[in-house]
XYZ file of C-alpha atoms in Angstrom:
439
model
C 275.895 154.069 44.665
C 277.131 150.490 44.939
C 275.016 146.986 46.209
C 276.633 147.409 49.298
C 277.165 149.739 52.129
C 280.753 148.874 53.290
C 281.772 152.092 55.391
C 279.412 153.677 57.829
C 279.628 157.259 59.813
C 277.584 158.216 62.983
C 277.368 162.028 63.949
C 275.855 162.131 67.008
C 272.705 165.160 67.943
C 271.214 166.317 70.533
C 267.431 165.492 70.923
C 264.672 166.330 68.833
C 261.159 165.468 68.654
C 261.148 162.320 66.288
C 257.204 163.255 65.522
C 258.247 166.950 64.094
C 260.880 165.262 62.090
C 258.950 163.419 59.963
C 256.220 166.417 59.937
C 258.766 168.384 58.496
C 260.178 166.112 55.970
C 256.609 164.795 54.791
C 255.986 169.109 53.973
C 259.042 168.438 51.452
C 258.523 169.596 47.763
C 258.079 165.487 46.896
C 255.151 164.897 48.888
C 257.388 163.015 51.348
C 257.187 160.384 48.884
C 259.749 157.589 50.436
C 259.435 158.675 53.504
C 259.516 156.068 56.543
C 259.081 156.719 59.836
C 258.980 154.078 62.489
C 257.968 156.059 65.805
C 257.762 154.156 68.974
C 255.859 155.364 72.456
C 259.382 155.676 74.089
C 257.869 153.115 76.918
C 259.285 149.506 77.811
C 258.534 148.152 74.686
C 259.104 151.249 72.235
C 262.880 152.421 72.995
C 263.392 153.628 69.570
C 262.458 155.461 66.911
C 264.028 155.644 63.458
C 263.141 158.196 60.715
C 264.570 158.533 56.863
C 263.585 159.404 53.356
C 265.120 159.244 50.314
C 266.167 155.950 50.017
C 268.415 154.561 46.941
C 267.322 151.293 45.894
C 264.182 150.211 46.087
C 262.364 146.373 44.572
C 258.777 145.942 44.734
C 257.532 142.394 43.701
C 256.499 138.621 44.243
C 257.616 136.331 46.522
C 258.901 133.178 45.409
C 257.565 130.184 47.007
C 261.071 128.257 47.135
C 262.814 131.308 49.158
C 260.223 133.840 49.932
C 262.313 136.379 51.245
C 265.416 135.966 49.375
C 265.617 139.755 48.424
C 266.808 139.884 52.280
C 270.075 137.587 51.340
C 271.066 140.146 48.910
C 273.461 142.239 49.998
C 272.471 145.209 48.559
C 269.641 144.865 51.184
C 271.621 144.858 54.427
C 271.027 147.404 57.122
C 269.147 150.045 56.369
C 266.583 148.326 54.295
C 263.085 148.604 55.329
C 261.164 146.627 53.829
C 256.590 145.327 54.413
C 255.569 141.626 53.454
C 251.954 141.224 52.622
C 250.218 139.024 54.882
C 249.018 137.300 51.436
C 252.408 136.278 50.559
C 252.716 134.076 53.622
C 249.243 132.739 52.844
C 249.919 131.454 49.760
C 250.782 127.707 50.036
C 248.063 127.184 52.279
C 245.519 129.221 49.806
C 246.922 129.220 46.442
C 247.315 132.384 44.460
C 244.641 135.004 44.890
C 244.456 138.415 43.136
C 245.919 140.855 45.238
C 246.269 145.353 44.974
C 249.633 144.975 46.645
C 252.600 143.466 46.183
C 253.981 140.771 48.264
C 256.797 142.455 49.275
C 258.364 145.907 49.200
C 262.023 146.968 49.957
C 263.373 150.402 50.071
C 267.438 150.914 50.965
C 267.594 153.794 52.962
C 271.864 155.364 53.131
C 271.200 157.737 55.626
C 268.922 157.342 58.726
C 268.375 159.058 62.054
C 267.896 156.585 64.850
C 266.441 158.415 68.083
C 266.943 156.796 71.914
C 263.882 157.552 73.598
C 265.671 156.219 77.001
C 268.986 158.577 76.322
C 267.085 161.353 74.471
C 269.677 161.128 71.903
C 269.526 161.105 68.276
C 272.299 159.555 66.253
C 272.602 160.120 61.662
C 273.500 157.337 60.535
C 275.510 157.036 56.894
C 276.436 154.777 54.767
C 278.163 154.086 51.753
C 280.657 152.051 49.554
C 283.016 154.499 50.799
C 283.889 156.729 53.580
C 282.854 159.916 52.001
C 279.440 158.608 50.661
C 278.795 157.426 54.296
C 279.875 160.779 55.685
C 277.703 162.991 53.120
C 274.950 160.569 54.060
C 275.286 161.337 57.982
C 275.731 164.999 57.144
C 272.262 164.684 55.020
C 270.399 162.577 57.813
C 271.487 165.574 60.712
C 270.150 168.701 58.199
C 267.132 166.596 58.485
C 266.989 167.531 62.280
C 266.479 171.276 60.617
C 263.286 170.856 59.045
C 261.705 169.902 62.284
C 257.962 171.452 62.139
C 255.668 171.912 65.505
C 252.952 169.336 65.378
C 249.234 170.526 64.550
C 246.817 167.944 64.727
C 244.905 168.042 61.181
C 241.234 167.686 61.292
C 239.607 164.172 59.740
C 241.169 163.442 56.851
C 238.172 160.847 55.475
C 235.177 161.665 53.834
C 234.335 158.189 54.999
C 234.063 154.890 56.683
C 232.061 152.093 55.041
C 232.101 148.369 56.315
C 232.759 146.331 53.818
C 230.333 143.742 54.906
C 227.387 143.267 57.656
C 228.279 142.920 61.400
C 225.592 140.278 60.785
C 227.897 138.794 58.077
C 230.887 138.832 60.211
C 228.738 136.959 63.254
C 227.521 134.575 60.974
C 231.459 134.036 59.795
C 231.788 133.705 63.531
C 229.344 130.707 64.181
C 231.163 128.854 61.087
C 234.449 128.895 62.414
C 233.030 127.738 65.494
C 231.458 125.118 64.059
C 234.453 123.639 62.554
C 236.251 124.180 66.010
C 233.599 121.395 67.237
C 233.971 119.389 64.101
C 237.994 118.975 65.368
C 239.156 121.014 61.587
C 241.225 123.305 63.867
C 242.042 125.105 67.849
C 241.695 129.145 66.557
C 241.169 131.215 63.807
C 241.421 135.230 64.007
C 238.945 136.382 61.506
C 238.721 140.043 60.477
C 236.099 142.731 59.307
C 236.825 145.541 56.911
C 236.552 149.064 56.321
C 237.319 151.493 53.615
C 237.192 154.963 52.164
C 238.625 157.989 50.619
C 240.265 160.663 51.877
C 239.490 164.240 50.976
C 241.057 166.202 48.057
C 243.137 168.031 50.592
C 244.106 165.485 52.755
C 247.280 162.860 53.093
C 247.878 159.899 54.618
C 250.290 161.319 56.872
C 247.582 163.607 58.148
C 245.922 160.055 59.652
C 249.329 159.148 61.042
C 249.762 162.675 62.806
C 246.248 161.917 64.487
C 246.665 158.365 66.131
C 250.571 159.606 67.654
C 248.296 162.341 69.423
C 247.606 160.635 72.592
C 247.285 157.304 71.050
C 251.521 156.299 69.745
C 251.894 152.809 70.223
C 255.595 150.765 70.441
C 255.269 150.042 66.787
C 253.629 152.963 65.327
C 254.735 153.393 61.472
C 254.214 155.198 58.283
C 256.096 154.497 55.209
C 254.696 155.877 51.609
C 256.592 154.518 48.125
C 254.899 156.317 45.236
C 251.379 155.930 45.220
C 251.201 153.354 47.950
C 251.387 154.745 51.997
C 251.023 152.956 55.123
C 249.951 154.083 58.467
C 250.111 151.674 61.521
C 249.655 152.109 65.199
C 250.994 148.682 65.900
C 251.396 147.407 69.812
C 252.778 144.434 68.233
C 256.316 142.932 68.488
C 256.707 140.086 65.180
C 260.048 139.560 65.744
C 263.142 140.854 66.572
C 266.765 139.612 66.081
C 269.849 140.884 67.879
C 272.849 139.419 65.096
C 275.401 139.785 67.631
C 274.042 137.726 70.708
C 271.757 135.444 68.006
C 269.005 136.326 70.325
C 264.980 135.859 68.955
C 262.435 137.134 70.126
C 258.773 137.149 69.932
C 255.595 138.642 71.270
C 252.643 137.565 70.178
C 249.080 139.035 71.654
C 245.717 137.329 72.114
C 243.388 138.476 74.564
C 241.537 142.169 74.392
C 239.545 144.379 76.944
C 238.914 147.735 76.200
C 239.781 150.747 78.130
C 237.620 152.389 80.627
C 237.520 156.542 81.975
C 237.388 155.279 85.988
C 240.556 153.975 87.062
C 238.618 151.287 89.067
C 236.696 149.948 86.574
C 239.899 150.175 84.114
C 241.725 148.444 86.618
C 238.838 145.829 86.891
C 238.494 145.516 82.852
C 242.748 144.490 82.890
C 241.839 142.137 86.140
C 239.013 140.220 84.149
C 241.453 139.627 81.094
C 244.425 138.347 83.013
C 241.654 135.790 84.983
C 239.977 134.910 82.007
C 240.221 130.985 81.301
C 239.117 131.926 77.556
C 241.551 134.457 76.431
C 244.622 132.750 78.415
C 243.796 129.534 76.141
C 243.635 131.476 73.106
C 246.815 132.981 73.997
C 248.918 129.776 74.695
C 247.657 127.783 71.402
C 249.246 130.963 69.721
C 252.756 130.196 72.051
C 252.641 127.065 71.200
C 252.339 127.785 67.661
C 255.001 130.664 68.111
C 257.443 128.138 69.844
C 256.971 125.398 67.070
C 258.036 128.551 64.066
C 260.953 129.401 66.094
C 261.980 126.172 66.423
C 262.543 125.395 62.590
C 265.276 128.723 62.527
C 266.650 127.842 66.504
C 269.522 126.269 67.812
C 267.931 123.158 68.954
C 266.673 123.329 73.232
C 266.823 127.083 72.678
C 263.652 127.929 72.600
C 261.885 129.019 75.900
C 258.848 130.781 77.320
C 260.197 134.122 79.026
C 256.632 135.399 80.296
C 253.266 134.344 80.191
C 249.887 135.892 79.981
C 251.283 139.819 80.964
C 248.714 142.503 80.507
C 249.823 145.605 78.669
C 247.869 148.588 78.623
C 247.419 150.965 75.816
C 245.549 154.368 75.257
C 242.286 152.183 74.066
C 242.905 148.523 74.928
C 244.326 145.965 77.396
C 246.311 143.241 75.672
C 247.011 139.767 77.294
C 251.120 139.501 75.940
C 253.207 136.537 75.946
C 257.276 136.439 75.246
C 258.907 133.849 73.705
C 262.765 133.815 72.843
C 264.979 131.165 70.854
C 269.038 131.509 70.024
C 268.938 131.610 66.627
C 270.818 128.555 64.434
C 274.793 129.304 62.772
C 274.086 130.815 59.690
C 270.422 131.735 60.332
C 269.433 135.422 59.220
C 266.808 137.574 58.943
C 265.489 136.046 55.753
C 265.784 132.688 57.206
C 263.696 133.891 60.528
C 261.291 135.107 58.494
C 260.065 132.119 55.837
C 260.024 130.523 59.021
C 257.670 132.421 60.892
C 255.677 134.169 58.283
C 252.915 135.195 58.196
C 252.853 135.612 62.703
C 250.860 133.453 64.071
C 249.076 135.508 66.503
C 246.990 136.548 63.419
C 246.303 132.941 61.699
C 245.269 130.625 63.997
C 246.132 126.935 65.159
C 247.083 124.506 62.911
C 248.469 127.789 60.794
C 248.034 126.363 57.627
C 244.146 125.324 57.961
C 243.857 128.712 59.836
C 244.631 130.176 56.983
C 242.291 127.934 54.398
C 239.770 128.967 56.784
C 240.350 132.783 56.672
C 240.484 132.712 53.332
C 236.972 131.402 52.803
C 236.071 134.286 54.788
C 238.163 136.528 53.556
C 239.233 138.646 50.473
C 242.861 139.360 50.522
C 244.034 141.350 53.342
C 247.008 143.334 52.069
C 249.686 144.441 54.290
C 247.175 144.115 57.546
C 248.540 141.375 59.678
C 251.680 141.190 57.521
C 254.980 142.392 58.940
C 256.492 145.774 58.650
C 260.230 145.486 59.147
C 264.116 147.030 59.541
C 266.999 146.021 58.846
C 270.141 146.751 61.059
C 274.088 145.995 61.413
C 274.676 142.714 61.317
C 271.328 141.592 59.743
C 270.013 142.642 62.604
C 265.640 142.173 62.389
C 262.868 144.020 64.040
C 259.689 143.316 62.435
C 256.152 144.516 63.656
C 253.227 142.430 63.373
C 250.816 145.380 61.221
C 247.300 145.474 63.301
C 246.144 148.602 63.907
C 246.802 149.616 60.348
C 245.353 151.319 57.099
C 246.567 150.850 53.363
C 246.328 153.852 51.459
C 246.311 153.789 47.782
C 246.129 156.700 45.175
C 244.255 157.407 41.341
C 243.312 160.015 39.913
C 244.894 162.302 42.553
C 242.599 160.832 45.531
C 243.843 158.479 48.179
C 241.909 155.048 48.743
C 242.164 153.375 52.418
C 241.456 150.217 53.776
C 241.665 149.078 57.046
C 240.737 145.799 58.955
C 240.268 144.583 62.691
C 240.262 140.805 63.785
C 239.434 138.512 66.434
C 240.913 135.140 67.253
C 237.881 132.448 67.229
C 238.029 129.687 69.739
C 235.473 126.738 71.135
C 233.429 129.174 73.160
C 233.825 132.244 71.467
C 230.411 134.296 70.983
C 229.843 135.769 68.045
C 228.532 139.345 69.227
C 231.181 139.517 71.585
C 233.887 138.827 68.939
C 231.969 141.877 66.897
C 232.417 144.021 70.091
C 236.221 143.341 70.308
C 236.937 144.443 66.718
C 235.012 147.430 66.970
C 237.026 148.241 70.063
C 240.253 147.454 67.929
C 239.410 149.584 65.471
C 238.293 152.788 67.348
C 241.729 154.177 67.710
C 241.935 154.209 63.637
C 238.373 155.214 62.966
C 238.679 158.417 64.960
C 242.263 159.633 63.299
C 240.018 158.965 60.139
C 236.702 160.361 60.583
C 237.140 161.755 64.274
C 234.919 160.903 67.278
C-alpha cells in the first residue's frame, strides 16, 4: 500500500456494542495481535470509541532528542496512526539515558477503522487508501468487523499475582525526601509512584484484564492496544491532549486531587465536597495549570491560551478527581508532532519545575514504561487526541507467559503526609488490582 492515504470511504452502520467488537476480533486466529481498541464510557468526556486491527505499517523505536516525535511529520503516519510514547522518552533530557524494556515510541497505521458515536449510537468504517478502491475494500473490511461481534463474559482473574515492587515503608520514606526538598526551595510538586508486577496464568490474556475493568469500571480513556509480544491495557480518566486541525483548537485536562469513592451516597457526596474545599489539593492542582499553560504556550498562537474551568470534580466508579481545562489556538503550521515535543511528557504526572520533577522521580524511580506516557490517535487533518496512561498495566510476553507491570502515583507537595500519599495510590490502583487478581 503506499506512504499515504489519499482517498478515504465511510459506510455508515447501525449500532453495535463497541466492547463485543473488540471481544470478537481479539478471539481471531492471530491472537488479536494488532489489535487497538480505544473504548470510551460514552459520558461527557468519552463521546467516542474507535476500534481496528490489522494495521499496515507499523515503526517501533527511539526518539530523537532534536525532533522527538518526528515519525508524526511523516506522512505515511497521518490519520489513522495510533501510536504510545513512553513516559521515559520525554524524561530523557532532564535524566539522561536509562535502560528501558520498551521502546520510546510505537506507531501502528491502521487503513480501516470503525469509529462508534456513543451520543448518536452510530458506528461509521472508515477506509483508506492511495486509491479509491483500496479505501473502499478497507471500509468494506472495517463493517464485516461489526460481524464478529461476541457477547461479553467477564473472565475470572487473569494473575497468578500481585507483588509490590518495593515497601509501602520505602515509598513513605521516598515521600518525606521529596518533601524535604520542597522545604529546601529544589521544587513546588513531584508525583511519585509505587509499583506492582506479575504474571498472568498460562491460560490467560491481556485482553482478559481489559474485559474486567470495562465491567462496571470503563473510564473516558479506556484502551488496549497489543503489537506482537507487547499489550497495553489502560482505564485512563485522563484527557493529555486533544487537537481539533480544523478550528486549531487545544485542549488540555490535567487532574490533581483524589478522594476515593464511598457505598452511602451521603458520605460519597461528602468525600467529593472535602476535595473540591480542600486548600491542599486545589494548590496542587493549579501549579500543574500553570505548568500546563506555560507547555501550551511554546505551540500557541500567542494570548491564546486561557483557563476554561477550574478545580471541577469528576466522579468515577472508584475515585473523585479534582479536573482543570485549559485550551490554547494552536500556532500556523503547528501539528500534532509539534504539540507534542512541546508538552511531553504531561505535566500532571511530573511535577513543578518539570524538568527537576523529573531528576527527582528518577532518583526514586526505575523507568516507568508507557505509565504516565501518552497513548494517542491520529485523525483527518492531523487531528490529536492523546490520553495521559494512569490507570494502566504493561504486559510483556517470553516463553509463552505474559509479564505485567503496573504503577500508581501521587503528586507530593509542602504538606503532603506520607501515609496519606500511600493511601491515595492504593486507592488508584484498586480498580486495576481487582481486574487482575479480583477482590
Amino acid at each position: 500500500m503506499s506512504d499515504d492515504f489519499r482517498r478515504q470511504v465511510v459506510r455508515a452502520a447501525a449500532w453495535v456494542d463497541p466492547v463485543g467488537v473488540a471481544a470478537g476480533l481479539a478471539k481471531a486466529e492471530d491472537g488479536g495481535d494488532g489489535l487497538l481498541a480505544l473504548l470510551s464510557d460514552g459520558g461527557p468526556g468519552g463521546r467516542w470509541s474507535h476500534v481496528a486491527v490489522q494495521p499496515d505499517r507499523i515503526q517501533v523505536g527511539p526518539i530523537e532528542d532534536r525532533a522527538a516525535f518526528g515519525a508524526l511529520r511523516d506522512p505515511a503516519f497521518a490519520a489513522g496512526t495510533a501510536g504510545l510514547a513512553a513516559y521515559d522518552a520525554g524524561a530523557r533530557p532532564a535524566t539522561g539515558r536509562r535502560e528501558t524494556a520498551w521502546p520510546d515510541l510505537m506507531l501502528a497505521r491502521y487503513p480501516a477503522m470503525l469509529t462508534f458515536d456513543h451520543r448518536a449510537r452510530a458506528v461509521r468504517a472508515v477506509g483508506r487508501g492511495a486509491t479509491v478502491a483500496e479505501a473502499e475494500a478497507a471500509a468494506d473490511r472495517a463493517l464485516n468487523w461489526l460481524t464478529t461481534a461476541r457477547a461479553l463474559e467477564t473472565p475470572p482473574p487473569p494473575a497468578e499475582g500481585f507483588q509490590a515492587e518495593t515497601t509501602a515503608a520505602a515509598y513513605r520514606a521516598a515521600v518525606a525526601d521529596v518533601v524535604g526538598r520542597i522545604a529546601a526551595g529544589e521544587l513546588f510538586q513531584a508525583n511519585v509512584a509505587r509499583a506492582w508486577s506479575g504474571r498472568l496464568k498460562p491460560d490467560a490474556d491481556p485482553f482478559d484484564v481489559f474485559l474486567r475493568l470495562q465491567r462496571d469500571r470503563a473510564a473516558p480513556f479506556g484502551a488496549y492496544w497489543r503489537i506482537g509480544d507487547r499489550a497495553l491495557v489502560s482505564n485512563s480518566p485522563e484527557l493529555f491532549l486533544s487537537f481539533d486541525a480544523d478550528s486549531r483548537r487545544i485542549e488540555a485536562r490535567p487532574i490533581k486531587g483524589t478522594r476515593p469513592r464511598a457505598g452511602d451516597p451521603a458520605a460519597d457526596a461528602a468525600l467529593a465536597a472535602d476535595l473540591l474545599a480542600s486548600a491542599k489539593d486545589r494548590a496542587e492542582n493549579l501549579m500543574i495549570v500553570d505548568l500546563m499553560r506555560n507547555d501550551l504556550a511554546r505551540a500557541a498562537a500567542p494570548g491564546s491560551v486561557q483557563v476554561e474551568t477550574l478545580f471541577a470534580v469528576e466522579t468515577h466508579p472508584t475515585v473523585h478527581h479534582l479536573v482543570s481545562t485549559v485550551t490554547a489556538r494552536a500556532r500556523a503550521g503547528v501539528g500534532a508532532a509539534d504539540l507534542m515535543e512541546a508538552t511531553f511528557p504531561p505535566g500532571s504526572i511530573t511535577g513543578a519545575p518539570k524538568h527537576q520533577a523529573l531528576k527527582v522521580i528518577a532518583a526514586h524511580e526505575p523507568p516507568r514504561g508507557p505509565w504516565c506516557g501518552s497513548l494517542f490517535l491520529v485523525g483527518e487533518g492531523g487531528s490529536l487526541t492523546a490520553s495521559v496512561l494512569i490507570r494502566t498495566a504493561s504486559f510483556e510476553r517470553a516463553g509463552g507467559v505474559w509479564r505485567y507491570r503496573t504503577l500508581a502515583g501521587a503528586g507530593i507537595v509542602a504538606d503532603s503526609d506520607p501515609a496519606a500519599e500511600e493511601a491515595e495510590t492504593d486507592v488508584k490502583i484498586s480498580a486495576m488490582r481487582e481486574a487482575l487478581i479480583g477482590a
